[in-house]
JSON list of C-alpha atoms in Angstrom, two decimals:
[
{"chain": "S", "resi": 1, "resn": "GLN", "atom": "CA", "xyz": [9.89, 5.93, 14.50]},
{"chain": "S", "resi": 2, "resn": "LEU", "atom": "CA", "xyz": [6.83, 5.16, 12.41]},
{"chain": "S", "resi": 3, "resn": "GLN", "atom": "CA", "xyz": [6.92, 1.56, 11.26]},
{"chain": "S", "resi": 4, "resn": "PRO", "atom": "CA", "xyz": [3.84, 0.38, 9.38]},
{"chain": "S", "resi": 5, "resn": "VAL", "atom": "CA", "xyz": [2.44, -3.10, 9.95]},
{"chain": "S", "resi": 6, "resn": "GLU", "atom": "CA", "xyz": [1.00, -4.79, 6.89]},
{"chain": "S", "resi": 7, "resn": "SER", "atom": "CA", "xyz": [-1.29, -7.80, 6.84]},
{"chain": "S", "resi": 8, "resn": "GLY", "atom": "CA", "xyz": [-3.81, -9.62, 4.69]},
{"chain": "S", "resi": 9, "resn": "GLY", "atom": "CA", "xyz": [-1.63, -11.19, 2.04]},
{"chain": "S", "resi": 10, "resn": "GLY", "atom": "CA", "xyz": [-1.78, -14.79, 0.99]},
{"chain": "S", "resi": 11, "resn": "LEU", "atom": "CA", "xyz": [-2.03, -17.26, -1.86]},
{"chain": "S", "resi": 12, "resn": "VAL", "atom": "CA", "xyz": [-4.92, -16.74, -4.26]},
{"chain": "S", "resi": 13, "resn": "GLN", "atom": "CA", "xyz": [-5.89, -18.03, -7.69]},
{"chain": "S", "resi": 14, "resn": "PRO", "atom": "CA", "xyz": [-6.00, -15.70, -10.70]},
{"chain": "S", "resi": 15, "resn": "GLY", "atom": "CA", "xyz": [-9.23, -13.74, -10.63]},
{"chain": "S", "resi": 16, "resn": "GLY", "atom": "CA", "xyz": [-9.43, -13.90, -6.87]},
{"chain": "S", "resi": 17, "resn": "SER", "atom": "CA", "xyz": [-9.50, -11.12, -4.31]},
{"chain": "S", "resi": 18, "resn": "LEU", "atom": "CA", "xyz": [-7.60, -10.04, -1.23]},
{"chain": "S", "resi": 19, "resn": "ARG", "atom": "CA", "xyz": [-7.80, -7.10, 1.15]},
{"chain": "S", "resi": 20, "resn": "LEU", "atom": "CA", "xyz": [-4.58, -5.78, 2.60]},
{"chain": "S", "resi": 21, "resn": "SER", "atom": "CA", "xyz": [-4.47, -3.75, 5.80]},
{"chain": "S", "resi": 22, "resn": "CYS", "atom": "CA", "xyz": [-1.95, -1.23, 7.10]},
{"chain": "S", "resi": 23, "resn": "THR", "atom": "CA", "xyz": [-1.73, 0.17, 10.59]},
{"chain": "S", "resi": 24, "resn": "ALA", "atom": "CA", "xyz": [0.90, 1.65, 12.91]},
{"chain": "S", "resi": 25, "resn": "SER", "atom": "CA", "xyz": [1.56, 1.87, 16.63]},
{"chain": "S", "resi": 26, "resn": "ARG", "atom": "CA", "xyz": [1.86, 5.22, 18.43]},
{"chain": "S", "resi": 27, "resn": "PHE", "atom": "CA", "xyz": [1.15, 7.21, 15.28]},
{"chain": "S", "resi": 28, "resn": "SER", "atom": "CA", "xyz": [-2.10, 8.26, 13.71]},
{"chain": "S", "resi": 29, "resn": "LEU", "atom": "CA", "xyz": [-2.10, 7.42, 10.04]},
{"chain": "S", "resi": 30, "resn": "ASP", "atom": "CA", "xyz": [-4.71, 10.11, 9.45]},
{"chain": "S", "resi": 31, "resn": "ASP", "atom": "CA", "xyz": [-1.86, 12.62, 9.76]},
{"chain": "S", "resi": 32, "resn": "TYR", "atom": "CA", "xyz": [-0.43, 11.33, 6.48]},
{"chain": "S", "resi": 33, "resn": "ALA", "atom": "CA", "xyz": [-1.08, 10.41, 2.94]},
{"chain": "S", "resi": 34, "resn": "VAL", "atom": "CA", "xyz": [-0.61, 6.65, 2.71]},
{"chain": "S", "resi": 35, "resn": "GLY", "atom": "CA", "xyz": [0.41, 4.59, -0.27]},
{"chain": "S", "resi": 36, "resn": "TRP", "atom": "CA", "xyz": [1.02, 0.98, -1.18]},
{"chain": "S", "resi": 37, "resn": "VAL", "atom": "CA", "xyz": [4.26, -0.06, -2.83]},
{"chain": "S", "resi": 38, "resn": "ARG", "atom": "CA", "xyz": [5.09, -3.51, -4.13]},
{"chain": "S", "resi": 39, "resn": "GLN", "atom": "CA", "xyz": [8.26, -5.32, -5.09]},
{"chain": "S", "resi": 40, "resn": "ALA", "atom": "CA", "xyz": [8.55, -8.60, -6.94]},
{"chain": "S", "resi": 41, "resn": "PRO", "atom": "CA", "xyz": [11.75, -10.64, -7.34]},
{"chain": "S", "resi": 42, "resn": "GLY", "atom": "CA", "xyz": [13.80, -9.32, -10.23]},
{"chain": "S", "resi": 43, "resn": "LYS", "atom": "CA", "xyz": [11.60, -6.25, -10.69]},
{"chain": "S", "resi": 44, "resn": "GLU", "atom": "CA", "xyz": [11.93, -2.69, -9.52]},
{"chain": "S", "resi": 45, "resn": "ARG", "atom": "CA", "xyz": [9.80, -1.27, -6.75]},
{"chain": "S", "resi": 46, "resn": "GLU", "atom": "CA", "xyz": [6.45, 0.02, -7.96]},
{"chain": "S", "resi": 47, "resn": "GLY", "atom": "CA", "xyz": [4.03, 2.42, -6.34]},
{"chain": "S", "resi": 48, "resn": "VAL", "atom": "CA", "xyz": [0.57, 1.00, -6.91]},
{"chain": "S", "resi": 49, "resn": "SER", "atom": "CA", "xyz": [-1.81, 3.29, -5.04]},
{"chain": "S", "resi": 50, "resn": "CYS", "atom": "CA", "xyz": [-2.06, 6.21, -2.64]},
{"chain": "S", "resi": 51, "resn": "ILE", "atom": "CA", "xyz": [-4.77, 7.98, -0.68]},
{"chain": "S", "resi": 52, "resn": "SER", "atom": "CA", "xyz": [-4.64, 11.57, 0.50]},
{"chain": "S", "resi": 53, "resn": "ARG", "atom": "CA", "xyz": [-4.61, 12.55, 4.15]},
{"chain": "S", "resi": 54, "resn": "ASN", "atom": "CA", "xyz": [-8.31, 13.30, 4.25]},
{"chain": "S", "resi": 55, "resn": "GLY", "atom": "CA", "xyz": [-9.23, 10.48, 1.91]},
{"chain": "S", "resi": 56, "resn": "GLY", "atom": "CA", "xyz": [-10.57, 12.85, -0.70]},
{"chain": "S", "resi": 57, "resn": "ASN", "atom": "CA", "xyz": [-8.16, 11.86, -3.46]},
{"chain": "S", "resi": 58, "resn": "THR", "atom": "CA", "xyz": [-6.82, 8.53, -4.60]},
{"chain": "S", "resi": 59, "resn": "ASN", "atom": "CA", "xyz": [-4.19, 7.50, -7.12]},
{"chain": "S", "resi": 60, "resn": "TYR", "atom": "CA", "xyz": [-3.57, 4.23, -8.92]},
{"chain": "S", "resi": 61, "resn": "ALA", "atom": "CA", "xyz": [-0.89, 2.89, -11.18]},
{"chain": "S", "resi": 62, "resn": "ASP", "atom": "CA", "xyz": [-2.17, 2.06, -14.65]},
{"chain": "S", "resi": 63, "resn": "SER", "atom": "CA", "xyz": [-1.37, -1.60, -14.03]},
{"chain": "S", "resi": 64, "resn": "VAL", "atom": "CA", "xyz": [-3.94, -1.84, -11.22]},
{"chain": "S", "resi": 65, "resn": "LYS", "atom": "CA", "xyz": [-6.49, 0.82, -12.13]},
{"chain": "S", "resi": 66, "resn": "GLY", "atom": "CA", "xyz": [-10.00, -0.56, -12.11]},
{"chain": "S", "resi": 67, "resn": "ARG", "atom": "CA", "xyz": [-9.00, -3.60, -10.07]},
{"chain": "S", "resi": 68, "resn": "PHE", "atom": "CA", "xyz": [-7.65, -2.14, -6.81]},
{"chain": "S", "resi": 69, "resn": "THR", "atom": "CA", "xyz": [-9.35, 0.24, -4.40]},
{"chain": "S", "resi": 70, "resn": "ILE", "atom": "CA", "xyz": [-7.58, 2.09, -1.60]},
{"chain": "S", "resi": 71, "resn": "SER", "atom": "CA", "xyz": [-9.50, 3.37, 1.41]},
{"chain": "S", "resi": 72, "resn": "ARG", "atom": "CA", "xyz": [-8.98, 4.38, 5.01]},
{"chain": "S", "resi": 73, "resn": "ASP", "atom": "CA", "xyz": [-10.81, 4.03, 8.30]},
{"chain": "S", "resi": 74, "resn": "ASN", "atom": "CA", "xyz": [-9.46, 6.63, 10.68]},
{"chain": "S", "resi": 75, "resn": "ALA", "atom": "CA", "xyz": [-11.37, 5.24, 13.66]},
{"chain": "S", "resi": 76, "resn": "LYS", "atom": "CA", "xyz": [-9.40, 2.01, 13.24]},
{"chain": "S", "resi": 77, "resn": "ASN", "atom": "CA", "xyz": [-6.16, 3.78, 12.27]},
{"chain": "S", "resi": 78, "resn": "THR", "atom": "CA", "xyz": [-6.07, 1.55, 9.21]},
{"chain": "S", "resi": 79, "resn": "VAL", "atom": "CA", "xyz": [-5.56, 1.92, 5.47]},
{"chain": "S", "resi": 80, "resn": "TYR", "atom": "CA", "xyz": [-6.83, -0.81, 3.16]},
{"chain": "S", "resi": 81, "resn": "LEU", "atom": "CA", "xyz": [-6.04, -2.01, -0.31]},
{"chain": "S", "resi": 82, "resn": "GLN", "atom": "CA", "xyz": [-8.90, -4.05, -1.75]},
{"chain": "S", "resi": 83, "resn": "MET", "atom": "CA", "xyz": [-7.66, -6.07, -4.70]},
{"chain": "S", "resi": 84, "resn": "TYR", "atom": "CA", "xyz": [-10.00, -7.68, -7.23]},
{"chain": "S", "resi": 85, "resn": "ASN", "atom": "CA", "xyz": [-9.36, -9.79, -10.31]},
{"chain": "S", "resi": 86, "resn": "LEU", "atom": "CA", "xyz": [-5.83, -10.56, -9.23]},
{"chain": "S", "resi": 87, "resn": "LYS", "atom": "CA", "xyz": [-3.33, -11.55, -11.87]},
{"chain": "S", "resi": 88, "resn": "PRO", "atom": "CA", "xyz": [-0.06, -13.48, -11.63]},
{"chain": "S", "resi": 89, "resn": "GLU", "atom": "CA", "xyz": [1.84, -10.26, -12.31]},
{"chain": "S", "resi": 90, "resn": "ASP", "atom": "CA", "xyz": [0.42, -8.85, -9.07]},
{"chain": "S", "resi": 91, "resn": "THR", "atom": "CA", "xyz": [2.58, -11.31, -7.16]},
{"chain": "S", "resi": 92, "resn": "ALA", "atom": "CA", "xyz": [4.88, -9.29, -4.90]},
{"chain": "S", "resi": 93, "resn": "VAL", "atom": "CA", "xyz": [5.56, -8.19, -1.37]},
{"chain": "S", "resi": 94, "resn": "TYR", "atom": "CA", "xyz": [3.29, -5.25, -0.61]},
{"chain": "S", "resi": 95, "resn": "TYR", "atom": "CA", "xyz": [4.42, -2.45, 1.69]},
{"chain": "S", "resi": 96, "resn": "CYS", "atom": "CA", "xyz": [2.52, 0.41, 3.27]},
{"chain": "S", "resi": 97, "resn": "ALA", "atom": "CA", "xyz": [4.20, 3.83, 3.07]},
{"chain": "S", "resi": 98, "resn": "PRO", "atom": "CA", "xyz": [3.00, 6.96, 4.88]},
{"chain": "S", "resi": 99, "resn": "ASP", "atom": "CA", "xyz": [4.13, 10.27, 3.46]},
{"chain": "S", "resi": 100, "resn": "LEU", "atom": "CA", "xyz": [3.14, 13.92, 3.25]},
{"chain": "S", "resi": 101, "resn": "ASP", "atom": "CA", "xyz": [2.18, 13.82, -0.39]},
{"chain": "S", "resi": 102, "resn": "CYS", "atom": "CA", "xyz": [0.93, 11.15, -2.76]},
{"chain": "S", "resi": 103, "resn": "LEU", "atom": "CA", "xyz": [2.73, 12.64, -5.74]},
{"chain": "S", "resi": 104, "resn": "MET", "atom": "CA", "xyz": [6.10, 12.40, -4.01]},
{"chain": "S", "resi": 105, "resn": "LEU", "atom": "CA", "xyz": [5.41, 8.90, -2.74]},
{"chain": "S", "resi": 106, "resn": "LEU", "atom": "CA", "xyz": [4.44, 7.55, -6.13]},
{"chain": "S", "resi": 107, "resn": "ALA", "atom": "CA", "xyz": [7.32, 9.33, -7.87]},
{"chain": "S", "resi": 108, "resn": "PHE", "atom": "CA", "xyz": [9.97, 7.67, -5.70]},
{"chain": "S", "resi": 109, "resn": "SER", "atom": "CA", "xyz": [8.08, 4.56, -4.56]},
{"chain": "S", "resi": 110, "resn": "ARG", "atom": "CA", "xyz": [9.27, 5.05, -1.00]},
{"chain": "S", "resi": 111, "resn": "PRO", "atom": "CA", "xyz": [8.46, 7.33, 1.94]},
{"chain": "S", "resi": 112, "resn": "SER", "atom": "CA", "xyz": [10.44, 10.56, 2.20]},
{"chain": "S", "resi": 113, "resn": "LEU", "atom": "CA", "xyz": [10.02, 11.22, 5.93]},
{"chain": "S", "resi": 114, "resn": "GLU", "atom": "CA", "xyz": [13.10, 10.49, 8.03]},
{"chain": "S", "resi": 115, "resn": "PHE", "atom": "CA", "xyz": [11.15, 8.91, 10.88]},
{"chain": "S", "resi": 116, "resn": "VAL", "atom": "CA", "xyz": [9.26, 6.46, 8.67]},
{"chain": "S", "resi": 117, "resn": "SER", "atom": "CA", "xyz": [10.75, 3.00, 8.16]},
{"chain": "S", "resi": 118, "resn": "TRP", "atom": "CA", "xyz": [9.70, 0.02, 6.07]},
{"chain": "S", "resi": 119, "resn": "GLY", "atom": "CA", "xyz": [7.45, -2.56, 7.60]},
{"chain": "S", "resi": 120, "resn": "GLN", "atom": "CA", "xyz": [7.91, -6.26, 6.95]},
{"chain": "S", "resi": 121, "resn": "GLY", "atom": "CA", "xyz": [5.41, -6.17, 4.13]},
{"chain": "S", "resi": 122, "resn": "THR", "atom": "CA", "xyz": [2.84, -8.80, 3.28]},
{"chain": "S", "resi": 123, "resn": "GLN", "atom": "CA", "xyz": [3.29, -11.41, 0.56]},
{"chain": "S", "resi": 124, "resn": "VAL", "atom": "CA", "xyz": [0.70, -11.67, -2.18]},
{"chain": "S", "resi": 125, "resn": "THR", "atom": "CA", "xyz": [1.01, -14.69, -4.44]},
{"chain": "S", "resi": 126, "resn": "VAL", "atom": "CA", "xyz": [-1.34, -15.16, -7.40]},
{"chain": "S", "resi": 127, "resn": "SER", "atom": "CA", "xyz": [-0.97, -18.59, -8.93]},
{"chain": "S", "resi": 128, "resn": "SER", "atom": "CA", "xyz": [-2.96, -21.47, -10.34]}
]
């Protein structure tokens, strides 16, 4: 079972920044494309970003484009989501989701692999 572990969330004022981290035990994330998915109370799950297996391609939802940057450090087995100029509408629980393909991940906003499970997520709250 591949269960991601997310960290880095917190409470931040509008316009602030956070960096989220995703890692996993016993699996190498560099075998997978990895995306970030968020879910806010009363709203549907939304895929916000994804990075290809080799890091050569990245994808962003229109709502975060220009403000978020996804990256990976294979030596640390970690995928990051750097978030700038945070807005109240960014408030959500953020989940890391490995998959084989960024297009599939963003289309369904969940991992398709049978051995991948949801992590606990990390809470991001943007408020004055």
